[in-house]
CSV table of C-alpha atoms in Angstrom, one decimal:
chain,number,residue,atom,x,y,z
A,1,MET,CA,-21.3,-3.2,-4.5
A,2,GLU,CA,-18.2,-1.1,-4.1
A,3,SER,CA,-15.5,-0.6,-1.5
A,4,ARG,CA,-13.4,2.5,-1.8
A,5,ARG,CA,-10.7,4.7,-0.2
A,6,TRP,CA,-11.5,8.2,-1.3
A,7,ASP,CA,-8.4,9.2,0.5
A,8,THR,CA,-5.2,9.1,-1.5
A,9,TYR,CA,-2.9,8.7,1.5
A,10,GLY,CA,-4.9,6.5,3.9
A,11,VAL,CA,-5.4,9.3,6.5
A,12,ARG,CA,-8.4,7.3,7.5
A,13,PRO,CA,-7.7,3.6,7.7
A,14,LEU,CA,-9.7,0.7,6.2
A,15,PHE,CA,-9.0,-3.1,6.5
A,16,ARG,CA,-10.6,-5.9,4.7
A,17,LEU,CA,-11.0,-9.6,5.2
A,18,LEU,CA,-12.0,-11.5,2.1
A,19,THR,CA,-12.0,-15.3,2.2
A,20,ASP,CA,-11.5,-17.6,-0.8
A,21,ASN,CA,-15.2,-18.6,-0.6
A,22,GLY,CA,-16.4,-15.0,-0.8
A,23,PHE,CA,-17.0,-13.8,2.7
A,24,LEU,CA,-16.2,-10.1,3.0
A,25,ALA,CA,-15.8,-7.9,6.1
A,26,LEU,CA,-14.5,-4.3,6.4
A,27,CYS,CA,-13.3,-2.4,9.5
A,28,SER,CA,-11.4,0.8,10.3
A,29,GLU,CA,-9.1,-1.2,12.6
A,30,ALA,CA,-7.6,-4.6,11.8
A,31,LYS,CA,-8.3,-5.8,15.4
A,32,GLY,CA,-12.0,-5.5,14.7
A,33,LEU,CA,-11.8,-8.3,12.2
A,34,LEU,CA,-9.7,-10.7,14.3
A,35,GLU,CA,-12.6,-12.5,16.1
A,36,ILE,CA,-14.7,-13.1,12.9
A,37,LYS,CA,-15.2,-16.8,12.4
A,38,THR,CA,-15.3,-18.2,8.9
A,39,SER,CA,-15.7,-21.6,7.4
A,40,MET,CA,-12.1,-21.7,6.3
A,41,SER,CA,-9.7,-24.0,8.1
A,42,THR,CA,-6.9,-21.5,8.1
A,43,PRO,CA,-7.2,-18.0,9.6
A,44,ALA,CA,-8.4,-15.5,7.0
A,45,LYS,CA,-6.0,-12.8,5.8
A,46,ILE,CA,-6.6,-9.3,7.1
A,47,THR,CA,-5.0,-6.6,4.9
A,48,PRO,CA,-5.1,-2.8,4.6
A,49,PHE,CA,-7.3,-1.7,1.8
A,50,PRO,CA,-4.9,0.2,-0.4
A,51,PRO,CA,-5.4,4.0,-0.2
A,52,GLY,CA,-6.6,5.7,-3.4
A,53,HIS,CA,-8.2,2.6,-4.7
A,54,PHE,CA,-11.7,1.2,-5.3
A,55,GLU,CA,-12.8,-2.4,-5.5
A,56,ALA,CA,-16.1,-3.6,-7.1
A,57,PHE,CA,-17.7,-6.8,-6.0
A,58,ASP,CA,-20.3,-9.1,-7.6
A,59,LEU,CA,-22.9,-9.8,-4.8
A,60,LYS,CA,-24.2,-13.4,-5.1
A,61,LEU,CA,-27.6,-14.6,-4.1
A,62,THR,CA,-26.0,-16.5,-1.3
A,63,GLY,CA,-24.8,-13.2,0.3
A,64,LYS,CA,-21.1,-14.0,-0.7
A,65,VAL,CA,-19.1,-11.8,-3.0
A,66,GLN,CA,-16.6,-12.0,-5.7
A,67,SER,CA,-14.1,-9.3,-6.4
A,68,VAL,CA,-14.4,-8.2,-10.1
A,69,GLN,CA,-12.4,-5.0,-10.2
A,70,MET,CA,-9.6,-3.3,-8.2
A,71,GLU,CA,-8.2,-0.1,-9.5
A,72,ARG,CA,-6.4,3.0,-8.4
A,73,PHE,CA,-8.6,6.1,-8.9
A,74,HIS,CA,-6.2,8.8,-7.7
A,75,CYS,CA,-2.4,9.1,-7.4
A,76,CYS,CA,-0.6,11.7,-5.4
A,77,THR,CA,1.0,13.2,-8.5
A,78,GLU,CA,-2.3,13.9,-10.2
A,79,GLU,CA,-4.3,17.1,-9.5
A,80,PRO,CA,-7.7,16.2,-8.2
A,81,LYS,CA,-10.6,16.8,-10.6
A,82,HIS,CA,-12.4,19.2,-8.3
A,83,ALA,CA,-9.5,21.7,-8.7
A,84,THR,CA,-11.0,22.7,-12.1
A,85,TYR,CA,-14.1,24.0,-10.3
A,86,ASN,CA,-12.4,25.8,-7.4
A,87,ASN,CA,-10.8,28.9,-9.0
A,88,LEU,CA,-8.4,30.1,-6.3
A,89,GLU,CA,-7.7,33.8,-6.7
A,90,GLY,CA,-4.1,34.7,-7.4
A,91,LEU,CA,-2.8,31.3,-8.5
A,92,GLY,CA,-0.1,31.8,-11.1
A,93,THR,CA,1.4,29.6,-13.8
A,94,GLY,CA,5.0,28.8,-14.6
A,95,PHE,CA,7.9,27.9,-12.3
A,96,GLU,CA,9.3,31.4,-11.6
A,97,LEU,CA,10.4,31.3,-7.9
A,98,GLU,CA,8.1,34.2,-6.7
A,99,THR,CA,5.1,32.6,-8.5
A,100,VAL,CA,5.8,29.2,-6.9
A,101,LYS,CA,6.2,30.7,-3.4
A,102,SER,CA,2.9,32.6,-3.8
A,103,ASN,CA,1.1,29.4,-5.1
A,104,ILE,CA,2.4,27.4,-2.1
A,105,ARG,CA,1.0,30.0,0.3
A,106,ILE,CA,-2.4,30.2,-1.5
A,107,LEU,CA,-2.8,26.4,-1.7
A,108,PHE,CA,-1.7,25.7,1.8
A,109,GLU,CA,-4.0,28.3,3.3
A,110,ASP,CA,-6.9,26.8,1.2
A,111,ALA,CA,-6.0,23.4,2.5
A,112,VAL,CA,-6.4,24.6,6.1
A,113,LYS,CA,-9.5,26.7,5.3
A,114,LYS,CA,-11.4,23.8,3.8
A,115,ARG,CA,-10.8,21.7,6.9
A,116,LEU,CA,-12.4,24.3,9.2
A,117,MET,CA,-15.9,22.8,8.7
A,118,ALA,CA,-16.6,21.1,12.0
A,119,HIS,CA,-19.4,20.7,14.5
A,120,ARG,CA,-17.0,20.2,17.4
A,121,ARG,CA,-14.2,22.4,18.8
A,122,ILE,CA,-11.0,22.6,16.7
A,123,GLY,CA,-7.5,22.4,18.3
A,124,CYS,CA,-4.0,21.9,17.0
A,125,LEU,CA,-1.0,19.9,17.9
A,126,LEU,CA,2.1,22.1,18.1
A,127,SER,CA,5.5,20.4,18.4
A,128,GLY,CA,7.4,23.6,17.8
A,129,GLY,CA,8.8,22.3,14.5
A,130,LEU,CA,8.2,24.0,11.1
A,131,ASP,CA,5.2,21.9,10.0
A,132,SER,CA,3.0,22.1,13.0
A,133,SER,CA,3.9,25.7,13.5
A,134,LEU,CA,2.7,26.6,10.0
A,135,VAL,CA,-0.5,24.7,10.5
A,136,ALA,CA,-1.2,26.3,13.9
A,137,ALA,CA,-0.4,29.8,12.7
A,138,THR,CA,-2.6,29.5,9.6
A,139,LEU,CA,-5.4,27.9,11.6
A,140,VAL,CA,-5.4,30.8,14.2
A,141,LYS,CA,-5.3,33.4,11.4
A,142,LEU,CA,-8.3,31.8,9.6
A,143,ALA,CA,-10.2,31.1,12.8
A,144,ASN,CA,-10.0,34.8,13.6
A,145,GLU,CA,-11.1,35.7,10.0
A,146,GLU,CA,-14.0,33.2,10.2
A,147,GLN,CA,-14.8,34.5,13.7
A,148,LEU,CA,-14.9,31.1,15.4
A,149,PRO,CA,-16.7,31.4,18.7
A,150,TYR,CA,-13.7,30.1,20.7
A,151,PRO,CA,-9.9,30.6,20.8
A,152,ILE,CA,-7.8,27.9,19.1
A,153,GLN,CA,-6.1,25.6,21.7
A,154,THR,CA,-2.6,24.4,20.8
A,155,PHE,CA,-1.0,21.4,22.6
A,156,SER,CA,2.7,20.4,23.0
A,157,ILE,CA,4.2,17.5,24.9
A,158,GLY,CA,7.6,17.1,26.4
A,159,ALA,CA,9.9,17.3,29.5
A,160,GLU,CA,10.1,20.8,30.9
A,161,ASP,CA,13.5,21.5,29.4
A,162,SER,CA,12.8,19.8,26.0
A,163,PRO,CA,13.7,21.8,22.9
A,164,ASP,CA,10.2,21.1,21.4
A,165,VAL,CA,8.3,22.5,24.3
A,166,ALA,CA,10.4,25.7,24.4
A,167,ALA,CA,9.9,26.2,20.6
A,168,ALA,CA,6.2,25.5,20.8
A,169,ARG,CA,5.8,28.1,23.6
A,170,LYS,CA,7.4,30.7,21.4
A,171,VAL,CA,5.1,29.9,18.5
A,172,ALA,CA,2.0,29.9,20.7
A,173,ALA,CA,2.9,33.3,22.1
A,174,HIS,CA,3.5,34.7,18.6
A,175,ILE,CA,0.2,33.5,17.1
A,176,GLY,CA,-1.9,34.1,20.3
A,177,SER,CA,-3.3,30.6,20.8
A,178,GLU,CA,-4.6,29.2,24.1
A,179,HIS,CA,-1.6,27.0,24.7
A,180,HIS,CA,-1.4,23.8,26.8
A,181,GLU,CA,1.9,22.0,27.8
A,182,VAL,CA,1.7,18.4,28.7
A,183,ASN,CA,4.5,17.1,30.8
A,184,PHE,CA,6.2,13.9,29.6
A,185,THR,CA,8.4,11.6,31.6
A,186,PRO,CA,10.2,8.5,30.2
A,187,GLU,CA,8.6,6.5,32.9
A,188,GLU,CA,5.1,7.4,31.7
A,189,GLY,CA,6.1,6.6,28.1
A,190,ILE,CA,7.4,3.2,29.1
A,191,ARG,CA,4.2,2.4,31.0
A,192,ALA,CA,2.1,3.3,27.9
A,193,LEU,CA,4.2,1.2,25.5
A,194,GLU,CA,2.0,-1.9,25.4
A,195,GLU,CA,-1.3,-0.1,25.0
A,196,VAL,CA,0.2,2.0,22.3
A,197,ILE,CA,1.3,-1.1,20.4
A,198,VAL,CA,-2.2,-2.5,20.7
A,199,HIS,CA,-3.7,0.6,19.2
A,200,LEU,CA,-1.1,1.0,16.5
A,201,GLU,CA,-1.3,-2.6,15.2
A,202,SER,CA,2.3,-2.2,14.1
A,203,TYR,CA,5.8,-3.1,15.4
A,204,ASP,CA,7.7,-0.5,13.4
A,205,ILE,CA,10.3,1.0,15.7
A,206,THR,CA,10.3,4.7,14.7
A,207,THR,CA,6.5,4.7,14.5
A,208,LEU,CA,6.2,3.4,18.1
A,209,ARG,CA,8.8,5.8,19.5
A,210,ALA,CA,6.9,8.8,18.1
A,211,SER,CA,3.5,7.4,18.9
A,212,VAL,CA,4.0,7.3,22.6
A,213,GLY,CA,4.1,11.1,22.9
A,214,MET,CA,1.2,11.6,20.5
A,215,TYR,CA,-0.9,9.0,22.4
A,216,LEU,CA,-0.3,10.8,25.7
A,217,ILE,CA,-1.1,14.2,24.4
A,218,SER,CA,-4.3,12.9,22.8
A,219,LYS,CA,-5.2,11.4,26.2
A,220,TYR,CA,-4.7,14.8,27.8
A,221,ILE,CA,-6.8,16.6,25.1
A,222,ARG,CA,-9.7,14.2,25.6
A,223,GLU,CA,-9.7,14.3,29.4
A,224,LYS,CA,-8.9,17.9,30.1
A,225,THR,CA,-10.3,19.9,27.1
A,226,ASP,CA,-13.3,20.1,24.8
A,227,SER,CA,-11.2,20.2,21.6
A,228,VAL,CA,-12.1,17.2,19.4
A,229,VAL,CA,-11.1,18.1,15.8
A,230,ILE,CA,-7.3,18.1,15.9
A,231,PHE,CA,-5.1,19.7,13.2
A,232,SER,CA,-1.6,18.3,12.8
A,233,GLY,CA,1.5,18.7,10.5
A,234,GLU,CA,1.8,15.1,9.2
A,235,GLY,CA,2.8,14.5,5.6
A,236,SER,CA,5.0,17.5,5.3
A,237,ASP,CA,8.3,15.6,5.7
A,238,GLU,CA,7.4,13.1,3.0
A,239,LEU,CA,6.1,15.8,0.7
A,240,THR,CA,8.8,18.5,1.1
A,241,GLN,CA,11.8,16.1,1.6
A,242,GLY,CA,12.1,17.0,5.3
A,243,TYR,CA,13.9,14.0,6.5
A,244,ILE,CA,17.6,14.6,7.3
A,245,TYR,CA,18.7,11.8,5.0
A,246,PHE,CA,17.5,13.8,1.9
A,247,HIS,CA,20.7,15.7,2.2
A,248,LYS,CA,22.4,12.5,1.0
A,249,ALA,CA,20.1,12.0,-2.1
A,250,PRO,CA,22.3,11.1,-5.1
A,251,SER,CA,20.2,13.4,-7.4
A,252,PRO,CA,17.1,15.6,-7.4
A,253,LYS,CA,15.3,12.9,-9.4
A,254,ALA,CA,16.1,10.2,-6.8
A,255,ALA,CA,14.9,12.6,-4.0
A,256,ALA,CA,11.7,13.3,-5.9
A,257,GLU,CA,11.1,9.6,-6.4
A,258,ASP,CA,11.7,8.8,-2.8
A,259,SER,CA,9.3,11.6,-1.8
A,260,VAL,CA,6.5,9.8,-3.8
A,261,ARG,CA,7.5,6.5,-2.3
A,262,LEU,CA,7.2,7.9,1.3
A,263,LEU,CA,3.8,9.4,0.5
A,264,LYS,CA,2.5,6.1,-0.9
A,265,GLU,CA,3.7,4.4,2.3
A,266,LEU,CA,2.3,7.0,4.8
A,267,TYR,CA,-0.6,4.7,5.7
A,268,LEU,CA,1.9,2.2,7.1
A,269,PHE,CA,3.9,4.7,9.2
A,270,ASP,CA,3.3,8.4,10.0
A,271,VAL,CA,-0.3,8.6,9.1
A,272,LEU,CA,-1.0,5.3,10.8
A,273,ARG,CA,0.6,6.7,14.0
A,274,ALA,CA,-1.3,10.0,13.8
A,275,ASP,CA,-4.7,8.3,13.2
A,276,ARG,CA,-4.4,5.5,15.8
A,277,THR,CA,-3.1,7.6,18.6
A,278,THR,CA,-5.7,10.3,18.2
A,279,ALA,CA,-8.6,8.0,17.4
A,280,ALA,CA,-7.8,5.9,20.4
A,281,HIS,CA,-9.1,8.9,22.4
A,282,GLY,CA,-12.0,9.8,20.2
A,283,LEU,CA,-10.3,12.7,18.4
A,284,GLU,CA,-10.7,13.5,14.7
A,285,LEU,CA,-7.4,14.2,12.9
A,286,ARG,CA,-7.1,16.7,10.1
A,287,VAL,CA,-3.8,17.0,8.1
A,288,PRO,CA,-3.7,20.0,5.7
A,289,PHE,CA,-0.3,19.1,4.3
A,290,LEU,CA,-1.9,16.1,2.7
A,291,ASP,CA,-4.5,18.1,0.9
A,292,HIS,CA,-4.7,16.5,-2.6
A,293,ARG,CA,-4.4,19.7,-4.5
A,294,PHE,CA,-1.5,21.0,-2.4
A,295,THR,CA,0.5,17.8,-2.7
A,296,ALA,CA,-0.2,17.4,-6.4
A,297,TYR,CA,1.1,21.0,-7.0
A,298,TYR,CA,4.2,20.6,-4.8
A,299,LEU,CA,5.1,17.3,-6.6
A,300,SER,CA,4.6,19.0,-10.0
A,301,LEU,CA,7.4,21.5,-9.2
A,302,PRO,CA,10.8,21.0,-10.9
A,303,GLU,CA,12.9,18.4,-9.0
A,304,GLU,CA,15.7,20.8,-8.4
A,305,MET,CA,13.4,23.3,-6.6
A,306,ARG,CA,12.4,20.7,-4.0
A,307,VAL,CA,15.8,19.4,-2.7
A,308,PRO,CA,17.5,20.6,0.5
A,309,LYS,CA,19.4,23.9,-0.2
A,310,ASP,CA,22.3,25.6,1.7
A,311,GLY,CA,22.3,22.7,4.1
A,312,VAL,CA,18.7,23.2,5.1
A,313,GLU,CA,15.9,20.7,4.3
A,314,LYS,CA,12.4,21.9,3.2
A,315,HIS,CA,14.1,25.0,1.9
A,316,LEU,CA,11.4,25.9,-0.6
A,317,LEU,CA,8.6,25.6,2.0
A,318,ARG,CA,10.5,27.8,4.4
A,319,GLU,CA,11.3,30.3,1.6
A,320,ALA,CA,7.6,30.5,0.7
A,321,PHE,CA,6.7,31.8,4.2
A,322,LYS,CA,9.8,34.0,4.6
A,323,GLY,CA,9.2,37.7,5.6
A,324,LEU,CA,5.5,37.2,6.5
A,325,LYS,CA,6.0,37.0,10.3
A,326,LEU,CA,3.4,34.2,10.3
A,327,ILE,CA,5.7,32.3,12.7
A,328,PRO,CA,9.0,33.5,14.3
A,329,ASP,CA,12.0,33.5,12.0
A,330,GLU,CA,14.0,31.2,14.3
A,331,ILE,CA,11.1,28.6,14.0
A,332,LEU,CA,10.8,29.0,10.3
A,333,TRP,CA,14.5,28.1,9.9
A,334,ARG,CA,14.7,25.6,12.8
A,335,ARG,CA,16.4,22.3,11.8
A,336,LYS,CA,14.4,19.1,12.2
A,337,GLU,CA,14.4,17.3,15.5
A,338,ALA,CA,13.4,13.6,15.6
A,339,PHE,CA,10.0,14.0,17.3
A,340,SER,CA,10.7,11.2,19.8
A,341,ASP,CA,14.0,13.0,20.7
A,342,GLY,CA,12.8,16.7,20.6
A,343,MET,CA,10.1,16.2,23.2
A,344,THR,CA,12.4,14.9,25.9
A,345,SER,CA,14.9,16.3,28.3
A,346,MET,CA,18.2,17.8,27.0
A,347,LYS,CA,19.9,15.9,29.9
A,348,LYS,CA,18.6,12.5,28.8
A,349,SER,CA,16.4,11.7,25.7
A,350,TRP,CA,13.4,9.5,25.6
A,351,TYR,CA,15.4,7.4,23.2
A,352,SER,CA,18.1,6.8,25.8
A,353,SER,CA,15.6,6.0,28.6
A,354,LEU,CA,13.8,3.6,26.3
A,355,GLN,CA,17.0,1.8,25.4
A,356,GLU,CA,18.0,1.4,29.1
A,357,HIS,CA,14.6,-0.1,30.0
A,358,ILE,CA,14.8,-2.5,27.1
A,359,GLU,CA,18.4,-3.5,28.0
A,360,SER,CA,17.0,-4.8,31.3
A,361,GLU,CA,14.1,-6.6,29.6
A,362,VAL,CA,15.9,-8.4,26.7
A,363,ASN,CA,19.1,-10.4,27.0
A,364,ASP,CA,21.7,-11.1,24.3
A,365,SER,CA,20.8,-14.7,23.7
A,366,GLU,CA,17.2,-13.8,23.0
A,367,LEU,CA,18.3,-11.4,20.3
A,368,GLU,CA,20.7,-14.0,18.8
A,369,LYS,CA,17.7,-16.3,18.3
A,370,ALA,CA,15.5,-13.5,16.8
A,371,ASN,CA,15.9,-14.8,13.2
A,372,THR,CA,14.5,-18.2,14.2
A,373,ARG,CA,11.7,-16.8,16.3
A,374,PHE,CA,10.7,-14.1,13.9
A,375,PRO,CA,11.7,-15.1,10.4
A,376,PHE,CA,9.6,-12.4,8.7
A,377,ASN,CA,11.2,-8.9,9.3
A,378,PRO,CA,13.5,-10.3,12.0
A,379,PRO,CA,14.4,-7.6,14.6
A,380,THR,CA,18.1,-6.7,14.6
A,381,THR,CA,18.2,-4.7,17.9
A,382,LYS,CA,16.9,-5.4,21.4
A,383,GLU,CA,14.4,-2.6,21.0
A,384,GLY,CA,13.0,-4.2,17.8
A,385,PHE,CA,12.8,-7.5,19.6
A,386,PHE,CA,11.1,-6.1,22.7
A,387,ILE,CA,8.4,-4.3,20.5
A,388,ARG,CA,7.9,-7.4,18.3
A,389,GLN,CA,7.4,-9.6,21.4
A,390,ILE,CA,4.5,-7.4,22.6
A,391,PHE,CA,3.0,-7.2,19.1
A,392,GLU,CA,3.1,-11.0,18.7
A,393,LYS,CA,1.5,-11.4,22.1
A,394,HIS,CA,-1.6,-9.4,21.0
A,395,TYR,CA,-1.5,-10.2,17.2
A,396,PRO,CA,0.0,-13.6,16.7
A,397,ASP,CA,0.9,-14.5,13.1
A,398,ARG,CA,-0.1,-11.0,11.9
A,399,CYS,CA,3.5,-9.8,11.2
A,400,GLU,CA,2.7,-9.0,7.6
A,401,TRP,CA,0.7,-5.9,8.8
A,402,THR,CA,4.1,-4.2,8.9
A,403,PRO,CA,5.6,-5.2,5.5
A,404,HIS,CA,9.0,-3.6,6.3
A,405,TYR,CA,10.6,-1.2,8.8
A,406,TRP,CA,10.8,2.5,8.2
A,407,MET,CA,14.5,3.3,7.6
A,408,PRO,CA,16.5,6.3,6.1
A,409,ARG,CA,18.0,5.8,2.6
A,410,TRP,CA,21.3,6.4,0.9
A,411,ILE,CA,23.3,6.0,4.1
A,412,LYS,CA,24.4,3.1,6.2
A,413,ALA,CA,21.8,3.2,9.0
A,414,THR,CA,21.1,0.6,11.6
A,415,ASP,CA,18.5,2.7,13.4
A,416,PRO,CA,15.7,4.8,12.0
A,417,SER,CA,16.2,7.8,14.3
A,418,ALA,CA,17.6,11.0,12.9
A,419,ARG,CA,19.7,11.2,16.1
A,420,THR,CA,22.0,8.4,15.0
A,421,LEU,CA,22.8,10.0,11.6
A,422,SER,CA,26.1,11.7,11.1
A,423,ILE,CA,24.4,14.7,9.5
A,424,TYR,CA,22.0,15.3,12.4
A,425,LYS,CA,22.8,18.3,14.6
A,426,PRO,CA,20.3,18.9,17.4
A,427,ASP,CA,19.6,22.6,18.2
A,428,LYS,CA,21.9,22.5,21.3
A,429,ASP,CA,24.9,21.7,19.1
A,430,GLN,CA,24.5,24.5,16.7
């Protein structure tokens, strides 16, 4: 028998429990394996099945199994085998800039097109950032060409005066989607924290901050609309070096290597967030930026082409869609907002409100003892301590599910948010 993750990035999760005496259980959420009783005296380990791998088992007459082979079958830098049989018209060879830009457009549109197969209504998350805007615009264009029997609904979340909501509104008007704005208040976010941590099965700080908004917008989609298949822009930041800290990369080679590292860890962070927050409400996530063929092509490009340029991250991706009027120019060249910041009020961010709440919940002496209480991945901030406490309440002794915290590289950072980086300039400051 075989267990496999066809999915290179872990867009769909899979967890396994395998005891020393050959008892095997699999589930799409770790929590589904917690109550399984085994004959072992110690709790059985529950681990994510590594994306892009397959495992073969020898099935014994007793019904128990023995793992005989565990191998990676696909890596993000390899073009998938099916590309040979899908001859996309217009794809060019070589690394001349115009050819590369054209190929990026062709492969990205194909990535969206092949995800249009659905029995349920398709919608799209639209934060107003570059990635979700490109996905939404391409989706609306193709839905019109394919004559889908309904308009594409787009969804944004934020406080009324948030920069993301204003940007998403502009994009929706430009592409002609049926747009929904979900109001977000820090109080609602704080109330949802515990249930979000339970769904996430993670105590990573930046993952939780961004998950709260995505969880609440998914709840709205489920309760107020009939859209079920939800497109989103996940994976682009990792693939196209979109995080602000890439400006500080010591070399194009180091940047390219970090891009691959981020892609390989997606199942622990951004893709984990996107899957759990949507699946919690019965929605099906689709992420065209993580199309195998598109990512393999982008990663095959010369390292120098992929780095930030002229002080702008994701320069090549933006350049590829320049002049097409697919999305408004100001959105095409809009700087990255940290999602957890961009969706909240200009007067007071979600980040600030969350810190204030936590300040009232965790005292200094508790934080000082954090190393003793949580020796694995000890939290260094009150926020980290607060999140970890809730996680441990629901998942005691499962701290290894988050092997490390997501943090920017090449800079002295104590917090994962882009807002705290010296190179970060929110829209209002420009």
